[in-house]
Amino acid sequence: MARHIVLLRGINVGRHNRIAMTEFKALLTGLGYTGVRTLLNSGNAVVTTPDPDPAAAARRIQRGISDAFGLSIAVMVRSRALVESVIERNPMPGEAERAPNFFHVGFCDPAPSQERLDSIDATKLGADRIMVRDGTCYLWFADGPQNSPLGKAIRVHKLGANMTMRSWNTVRKLVSLAGPVGGAPDPG
């Protein structure tokens, strides 16, 4: 059995793309996933599945959301082990520890090209920074993510990838919620 972390992009922000987490949990259970747990109201879940392929799970969940709610939502699924390695590979640990709500992880599908990343003018970012490791973006918003130079640069230059961001705290909570690799989920 595989433990996966499910991330929905752009739901429950403003008035559009609304999905109650109780309904999302019921959908995941109806799709055959077990040990379903949700976190916050922004499309985070952990599931257990006999299918080890996160991409197949993402497609299945995306179809389920479309069928059940009539929404076209980008779904990213990562194994619990991969998200733990995202934490371990963090290239900016000082920033993440100092202000975890200003430090975000961008889960991308596909990984942004180096050409797109190079199109961001670092001289206009102030103290904000972006680093990419193995297709995952690590983003430091020095004065917070609202109206940040980096946030504006990403919107203008479009990374050419679906990306959903989670704060450092949320990423760590999702790994904890998923439980140890190969073990039972955290009963929370």
PDB file of C-alpha atoms in Angstrom:
ATOM      1  CA  MET A   1       0.000   0.000   0.000  1.00  0.00           C
ATOM      2  CA  ALA A   2       1.246   3.474  -0.878  1.00  0.00           C
ATOM      3  CA  ARG A   3       0.645   6.626   1.127  1.00  0.00           C
ATOM      4  CA  HIS A   4       0.152   9.667  -1.105  1.00  0.00           C
ATOM      5  CA  ILE A   5      -0.279  13.374  -0.505  1.00  0.00           C
ATOM      6  CA  VAL A   6      -2.951  15.003  -2.684  1.00  0.00           C
ATOM      7  CA  LEU A   7      -2.715  18.714  -3.531  1.00  0.00           C
ATOM      8  CA  LEU A   8      -5.443  20.599  -5.367  1.00  0.00           C
ATOM      9  CA  ARG A   9      -4.566  23.832  -7.123  1.00  0.00           C
ATOM     10  CA  GLY A  10      -6.674  26.954  -6.730  1.00  0.00           C
ATOM     11  CA  ILE A  11      -9.657  25.737  -4.757  1.00  0.00           C
ATOM     12  CA  ASN A  12     -11.539  27.609  -2.044  1.00  0.00           C
ATOM     13  CA  VAL A  13      -9.804  30.868  -2.942  1.00  0.00           C
ATOM     14  CA  GLY A  14     -12.406  33.564  -3.395  1.00  0.00           C
ATOM     15  CA  ARG A  15     -15.828  32.548  -4.675  1.00  0.00           C
ATOM     16  CA  HIS A  16     -14.775  30.136  -7.402  1.00  0.00           C
ATOM     17  CA  ASN A  17     -13.805  26.473  -7.353  1.00  0.00           C
ATOM     18  CA  ARG A  18     -15.393  25.762  -3.977  1.00  0.00           C
ATOM     19  CA  ILE A  19     -15.178  22.229  -2.578  1.00  0.00           C
ATOM     20  CA  ALA A  20     -16.029  21.473   1.039  1.00  0.00           C
ATOM     21  CA  MET A  21     -13.367  19.241   2.554  1.00  0.00           C
ATOM     22  CA  THR A  22     -16.039  16.860   3.854  1.00  0.00           C
ATOM     23  CA  GLU A  23     -17.215  16.391   0.257  1.00  0.00           C
ATOM     24  CA  PHE A  24     -13.635  16.031  -0.977  1.00  0.00           C
ATOM     25  CA  LYS A  25     -12.949  13.389   1.674  1.00  0.00           C
ATOM     26  CA  ALA A  26     -16.136  11.532   0.667  1.00  0.00           C
ATOM     27  CA  LEU A  27     -15.079  11.677  -2.996  1.00  0.00           C
ATOM     28  CA  LEU A  28     -11.653  10.223  -2.208  1.00  0.00           C
ATOM     29  CA  THR A  29     -13.229   7.467  -0.124  1.00  0.00           C
ATOM     30  CA  GLY A  30     -15.701   6.780  -2.943  1.00  0.00           C
ATOM     31  CA  LEU A  31     -12.785   6.439  -5.368  1.00  0.00           C
ATOM     32  CA  GLY A  32     -11.483   3.609  -3.177  1.00  0.00           C
ATOM     33  CA  TYR A  33      -8.810   5.411  -1.182  1.00  0.00           C
ATOM     34  CA  THR A  34      -8.496   4.553   2.497  1.00  0.00           C
ATOM     35  CA  GLY A  35      -7.056   6.325   5.500  1.00  0.00           C
ATOM     36  CA  VAL A  36      -8.248   9.607   3.992  1.00  0.00           C
ATOM     37  CA  ARG A  37      -7.340  12.691   6.010  1.00  0.00           C
ATOM     38  CA  THR A  38      -7.689  16.321   4.948  1.00  0.00           C
ATOM     39  CA  LEU A  39      -5.770  19.338   6.194  1.00  0.00           C
ATOM     40  CA  LEU A  40      -7.048  22.900   6.177  1.00  0.00           C
ATOM     41  CA  ASN A  41      -9.613  24.043   3.633  1.00  0.00           C
ATOM     42  CA  SER A  42      -7.300  24.438   0.665  1.00  0.00           C
ATOM     43  CA  GLY A  43      -7.297  21.045  -1.019  1.00  0.00           C
ATOM     44  CA  ASN A  44      -4.795  19.022   0.986  1.00  0.00           C
ATOM     45  CA  ALA A  45      -5.316  15.344   1.703  1.00  0.00           C
ATOM     46  CA  VAL A  46      -3.414  12.179   2.450  1.00  0.00           C
ATOM     47  CA  VAL A  47      -4.636   8.805   1.203  1.00  0.00           C
ATOM     48  CA  THR A  48      -3.625   5.175   1.180  1.00  0.00           C
ATOM     49  CA  THR A  49      -3.896   3.301  -2.095  1.00  0.00           C
ATOM     50  CA  PRO A  50      -2.747   0.004  -3.588  1.00  0.00           C
ATOM     51  CA  ASP A  51      -1.663   2.003  -6.671  1.00  0.00           C
ATOM     52  CA  PRO A  52       1.961   3.149  -6.291  1.00  0.00           C
ATOM     53  CA  ASP A  53       1.729   5.547  -9.282  1.00  0.00           C
ATOM     54  CA  PRO A  54       1.036   9.132  -8.083  1.00  0.00           C
ATOM     55  CA  ALA A  55       0.346  10.355 -11.649  1.00  0.00           C
ATOM     56  CA  ALA A  56      -2.374   7.746 -12.140  1.00  0.00           C
ATOM     57  CA  ALA A  57      -3.912   8.735  -8.809  1.00  0.00           C
ATOM     58  CA  ALA A  58      -3.849  12.417  -9.842  1.00  0.00           C
ATOM     59  CA  ARG A  59      -5.675  11.659 -13.105  1.00  0.00           C
ATOM     60  CA  ARG A  60      -8.255   9.548 -11.295  1.00  0.00           C
ATOM     61  CA  ILE A  61      -8.915  12.219  -8.660  1.00  0.00           C
ATOM     62  CA  GLN A  62      -9.075  14.955 -11.299  1.00  0.00           C
ATOM     63  CA  ARG A  63     -11.723  12.965 -13.223  1.00  0.00           C
ATOM     64  CA  GLY A  64     -13.619  12.370  -9.975  1.00  0.00           C
ATOM     65  CA  ILE A  65     -13.661  16.088  -9.171  1.00  0.00           C
ATOM     66  CA  SER A  66     -14.845  16.902 -12.675  1.00  0.00           C
ATOM     67  CA  ASP A  67     -17.624  14.294 -12.510  1.00  0.00           C
ATOM     68  CA  ALA A  68     -18.753  15.103  -8.959  1.00  0.00           C
ATOM     69  CA  PHE A  69     -18.374  18.886  -8.850  1.00  0.00           C
ATOM     70  CA  GLY A  70     -18.148  19.976 -12.489  1.00  0.00           C
ATOM     71  CA  LEU A  71     -14.785  21.639 -11.849  1.00  0.00           C
ATOM     72  CA  SER A  72     -11.571  21.476 -13.839  1.00  0.00           C
ATOM     73  CA  ILE A  73      -8.952  21.467 -11.086  1.00  0.00           C
ATOM     74  CA  ALA A  74      -5.250  20.686 -11.383  1.00  0.00           C
ATOM     75  CA  VAL A  75      -4.441  17.799  -9.058  1.00  0.00           C
ATOM     76  CA  MET A  76      -0.937  16.899  -7.980  1.00  0.00           C
ATOM     77  CA  VAL A  77      -0.187  13.739  -6.080  1.00  0.00           C
ATOM     78  CA  ARG A  78       3.160  13.000  -4.509  1.00  0.00           C
ATOM     79  CA  SER A  79       4.266  10.003  -2.507  1.00  0.00           C
ATOM     80  CA  ARG A  80       4.764  10.596   1.177  1.00  0.00           C
ATOM     81  CA  ALA A  81       8.432   9.634   0.739  1.00  0.00           C
ATOM     82  CA  LEU A  82       8.911  12.184  -2.040  1.00  0.00           C
ATOM     83  CA  VAL A  83       7.414  15.013   0.030  1.00  0.00           C
ATOM     84  CA  GLU A  84       9.647  14.033   2.931  1.00  0.00           C
ATOM     85  CA  SER A  85      12.624  14.269   0.557  1.00  0.00           C
ATOM     86  CA  VAL A  86      11.403  17.738  -0.495  1.00  0.00           C
ATOM     87  CA  ILE A  87      11.774  18.741   3.152  1.00  0.00           C
ATOM     88  CA  GLU A  88      15.207  17.129   3.430  1.00  0.00           C
ATOM     89  CA  ARG A  89      16.490  18.798   0.203  1.00  0.00           C
ATOM     90  CA  ASN A  90      15.383  22.302   1.226  1.00  0.00           C
ATOM     91  CA  PRO A  91      18.105  24.648  -0.086  1.00  0.00           C
ATOM     92  CA  MET A  92      17.050  27.460   2.280  1.00  0.00           C
ATOM     93  CA  PRO A  93      16.694  25.871   5.722  1.00  0.00           C
ATOM     94  CA  GLY A  94      17.447  29.104   7.581  1.00  0.00           C
ATOM     95  CA  GLU A  95      14.570  30.945   5.919  1.00  0.00           C
ATOM     96  CA  ALA A  96      12.189  28.026   6.443  1.00  0.00           C
ATOM     97  CA  GLU A  97      12.920  27.900  10.162  1.00  0.00           C
ATOM     98  CA  ARG A  98      12.974  31.665  10.691  1.00  0.00           C
ATOM     99  CA  ALA A  99       9.608  32.389   9.055  1.00  0.00           C
ATOM    100  CA  PRO A 100       7.860  29.192   7.872  1.00  0.00           C
ATOM    101  CA  ASN A 101       4.772  31.079   6.672  1.00  0.00           C
ATOM    102  CA  PHE A 102       6.952  33.182   4.348  1.00  0.00           C
ATOM    103  CA  PHE A 103       8.685  30.107   2.936  1.00  0.00           C
ATOM    104  CA  HIS A 104       6.722  28.032   0.420  1.00  0.00           C
ATOM    105  CA  VAL A 105       7.164  24.921  -1.662  1.00  0.00           C
ATOM    106  CA  GLY A 106       5.833  24.972  -5.208  1.00  0.00           C
ATOM    107  CA  PHE A 107       4.829  21.527  -6.427  1.00  0.00           C
ATOM    108  CA  CYS A 108       5.060  21.661 -10.222  1.00  0.00           C
ATOM    109  CA  ASP A 109       3.748  19.543 -13.051  1.00  0.00           C
ATOM    110  CA  PRO A 110       5.837  19.485 -15.201  1.00  0.00           C
ATOM    111  CA  ALA A 111       8.998  21.011 -13.778  1.00  0.00           C
ATOM    112  CA  PRO A 112       9.587  24.569 -15.011  1.00  0.00           C
ATOM    113  CA  SER A 113      12.210  24.850 -17.719  1.00  0.00           C
ATOM    114  CA  GLN A 114      15.502  26.551 -16.990  1.00  0.00           C
ATOM    115  CA  GLU A 115      14.688  29.036 -19.754  1.00  0.00           C
ATOM    116  CA  ARG A 116      11.505  30.107 -17.933  1.00  0.00           C
ATOM    117  CA  LEU A 117      13.366  30.388 -14.634  1.00  0.00           C
ATOM    118  CA  ASP A 118      16.125  32.432 -16.259  1.00  0.00           C
ATOM    119  CA  SER A 119      13.510  34.887 -17.592  1.00  0.00           C
ATOM    120  CA  ILE A 120      12.866  36.062 -14.013  1.00  0.00           C
ATOM    121  CA  ASP A 121      14.993  39.147 -13.359  1.00  0.00           C
ATOM    122  CA  ALA A 122      16.588  38.456  -9.959  1.00  0.00           C
ATOM    123  CA  THR A 123      17.512  42.145  -9.593  1.00  0.00           C
ATOM    124  CA  LYS A 124      13.801  42.962  -9.270  1.00  0.00           C
ATOM    125  CA  LEU A 125      13.076  40.423  -6.539  1.00  0.00           C
ATOM    126  CA  GLY A 126      14.470  42.354  -3.601  1.00  0.00           C
ATOM    127  CA  ALA A 127      15.216  39.805  -0.878  1.00  0.00           C
ATOM    128  CA  ASP A 128      12.793  37.243  -2.373  1.00  0.00           C
ATOM    129  CA  ARG A 129      14.354  34.122  -3.844  1.00  0.00           C
ATOM    130  CA  ILE A 130      13.377  31.050  -5.840  1.00  0.00           C
ATOM    131  CA  MET A 131      15.407  27.867  -6.127  1.00  0.00           C
ATOM    132  CA  VAL A 132      14.459  24.683  -7.943  1.00  0.00           C
ATOM    133  CA  ARG A 133      15.539  21.190  -7.012  1.00  0.00           C
ATOM    134  CA  ASP A 134      14.326  18.127  -8.873  1.00  0.00           C
ATOM    135  CA  GLY A 135      11.324  19.962 -10.307  1.00  0.00           C
ATOM    136  CA  THR A 136      10.173  21.429  -6.993  1.00  0.00           C
ATOM    137  CA  CYS A 137      10.287  25.182  -6.411  1.00  0.00           C
ATOM    138  CA  TYR A 138      11.406  26.570  -3.080  1.00  0.00           C
ATOM    139  CA  LEU A 139      10.191  30.143  -2.659  1.00  0.00           C
ATOM    140  CA  TRP A 140      11.232  32.685  -0.059  1.00  0.00           C
ATOM    141  CA  PHE A 141       8.918  35.692   0.260  1.00  0.00           C
ATOM    142  CA  ALA A 142      10.998  37.989   2.491  1.00  0.00           C
ATOM    143  CA  ASP A 143       8.058  40.242   3.393  1.00  0.00           C
ATOM    144  CA  GLY A 144       5.367  37.586   3.019  1.00  0.00           C
ATOM    145  CA  PRO A 145       3.685  36.165  -0.060  1.00  0.00           C
ATOM    146  CA  GLN A 146       1.058  38.907  -0.455  1.00  0.00           C
ATOM    147  CA  ASN A 147       2.120  41.376  -3.173  1.00  0.00           C
ATOM    148  CA  SER A 148       5.695  40.096  -3.170  1.00  0.00           C
ATOM    149  CA  PRO A 149       8.115  40.851  -6.021  1.00  0.00           C
ATOM    150  CA  LEU A 150       8.624  37.104  -6.546  1.00  0.00           C
ATOM    151  CA  GLY A 151       4.890  36.423  -6.673  1.00  0.00           C
ATOM    152  CA  LYS A 152       4.472  39.154  -9.281  1.00  0.00           C
ATOM    153  CA  ALA A 153       7.421  37.819 -11.310  1.00  0.00           C
ATOM    154  CA  ILE A 154       5.981  34.308 -11.346  1.00  0.00           C
ATOM    155  CA  ARG A 155       2.615  35.608 -12.557  1.00  0.00           C
ATOM    156  CA  VAL A 156       4.210  37.751 -15.282  1.00  0.00           C
ATOM    157  CA  HIS A 157       6.711  35.188 -16.529  1.00  0.00           C
ATOM    158  CA  LYS A 158       4.501  32.149 -16.064  1.00  0.00           C
ATOM    159  CA  LEU A 159       6.677  29.174 -15.302  1.00  0.00           C
ATOM    160  CA  GLY A 160       5.101  27.015 -18.007  1.00  0.00           C
ATOM    161  CA  ALA A 161       3.968  24.509 -15.400  1.00  0.00           C
ATOM    162  CA  ASN A 162       1.019  23.913 -13.156  1.00  0.00           C
ATOM    163  CA  MET A 163       2.220  24.888  -9.715  1.00  0.00           C
ATOM    164  CA  THR A 164       0.471  24.751  -6.399  1.00  0.00           C
ATOM    165  CA  MET A 165       2.212  26.299  -3.419  1.00  0.00           C
ATOM    166  CA  ARG A 166       2.053  25.298   0.210  1.00  0.00           C
ATOM    167  CA  SER A 167       3.642  27.014   3.172  1.00  0.00           C
ATOM    168  CA  TRP A 168       6.503  25.233   4.875  1.00  0.00           C
ATOM    169  CA  ASN A 169       4.288  24.571   7.895  1.00  0.00           C
ATOM    170  CA  THR A 170       1.636  22.933   5.716  1.00  0.00           C
ATOM    171  CA  VAL A 171       4.189  20.726   3.925  1.00  0.00           C
ATOM    172  CA  ARG A 172       5.546  19.495   7.259  1.00  0.00           C
ATOM    173  CA  LYS A 173       2.031  18.906   8.630  1.00  0.00           C
ATOM    174  CA  LEU A 174       1.081  16.873   5.550  1.00  0.00           C
ATOM    175  CA  VAL A 175       4.091  14.593   5.984  1.00  0.00           C
ATOM    176  CA  SER A 176       3.241  14.153   9.655  1.00  0.00           C
ATOM    177  CA  LEU A 177      -0.411  13.464   8.823  1.00  0.00           C
ATOM    178  CA  ALA A 178       0.671  10.810   6.326  1.00  0.00           C
ATOM    179  CA  GLY A 179       2.588   8.962   9.037  1.00  0.00           C
ATOM    180  CA  PRO A 180       5.970   7.260   8.770  1.00  0.00           C
ATOM    181  CA  VAL A 181       7.078   5.752   5.460  1.00  0.00           C
ATOM    182  CA  GLY A 182       5.682   2.232   5.311  1.00  0.00           C
ATOM    183  CA  GLY A 183       3.799   2.789   8.562  1.00  0.00           C
ATOM    184  CA  ALA A 184       0.298   3.642   9.612  1.00  0.00           C
ATOM    185  CA  PRO A 185      -0.916   7.221   9.206  1.00  0.00           C
ATOM    186  CA  ASP A 186      -0.743   9.571  12.160  1.00  0.00           C
ATOM    187  CA  PRO A 187      -4.029   9.113  14.017  1.00  0.00           C
ATOM    188  CA  GLY A 188      -4.021  12.885  14.655  1.00  0.00           C
TER     189      GLY A 188
END
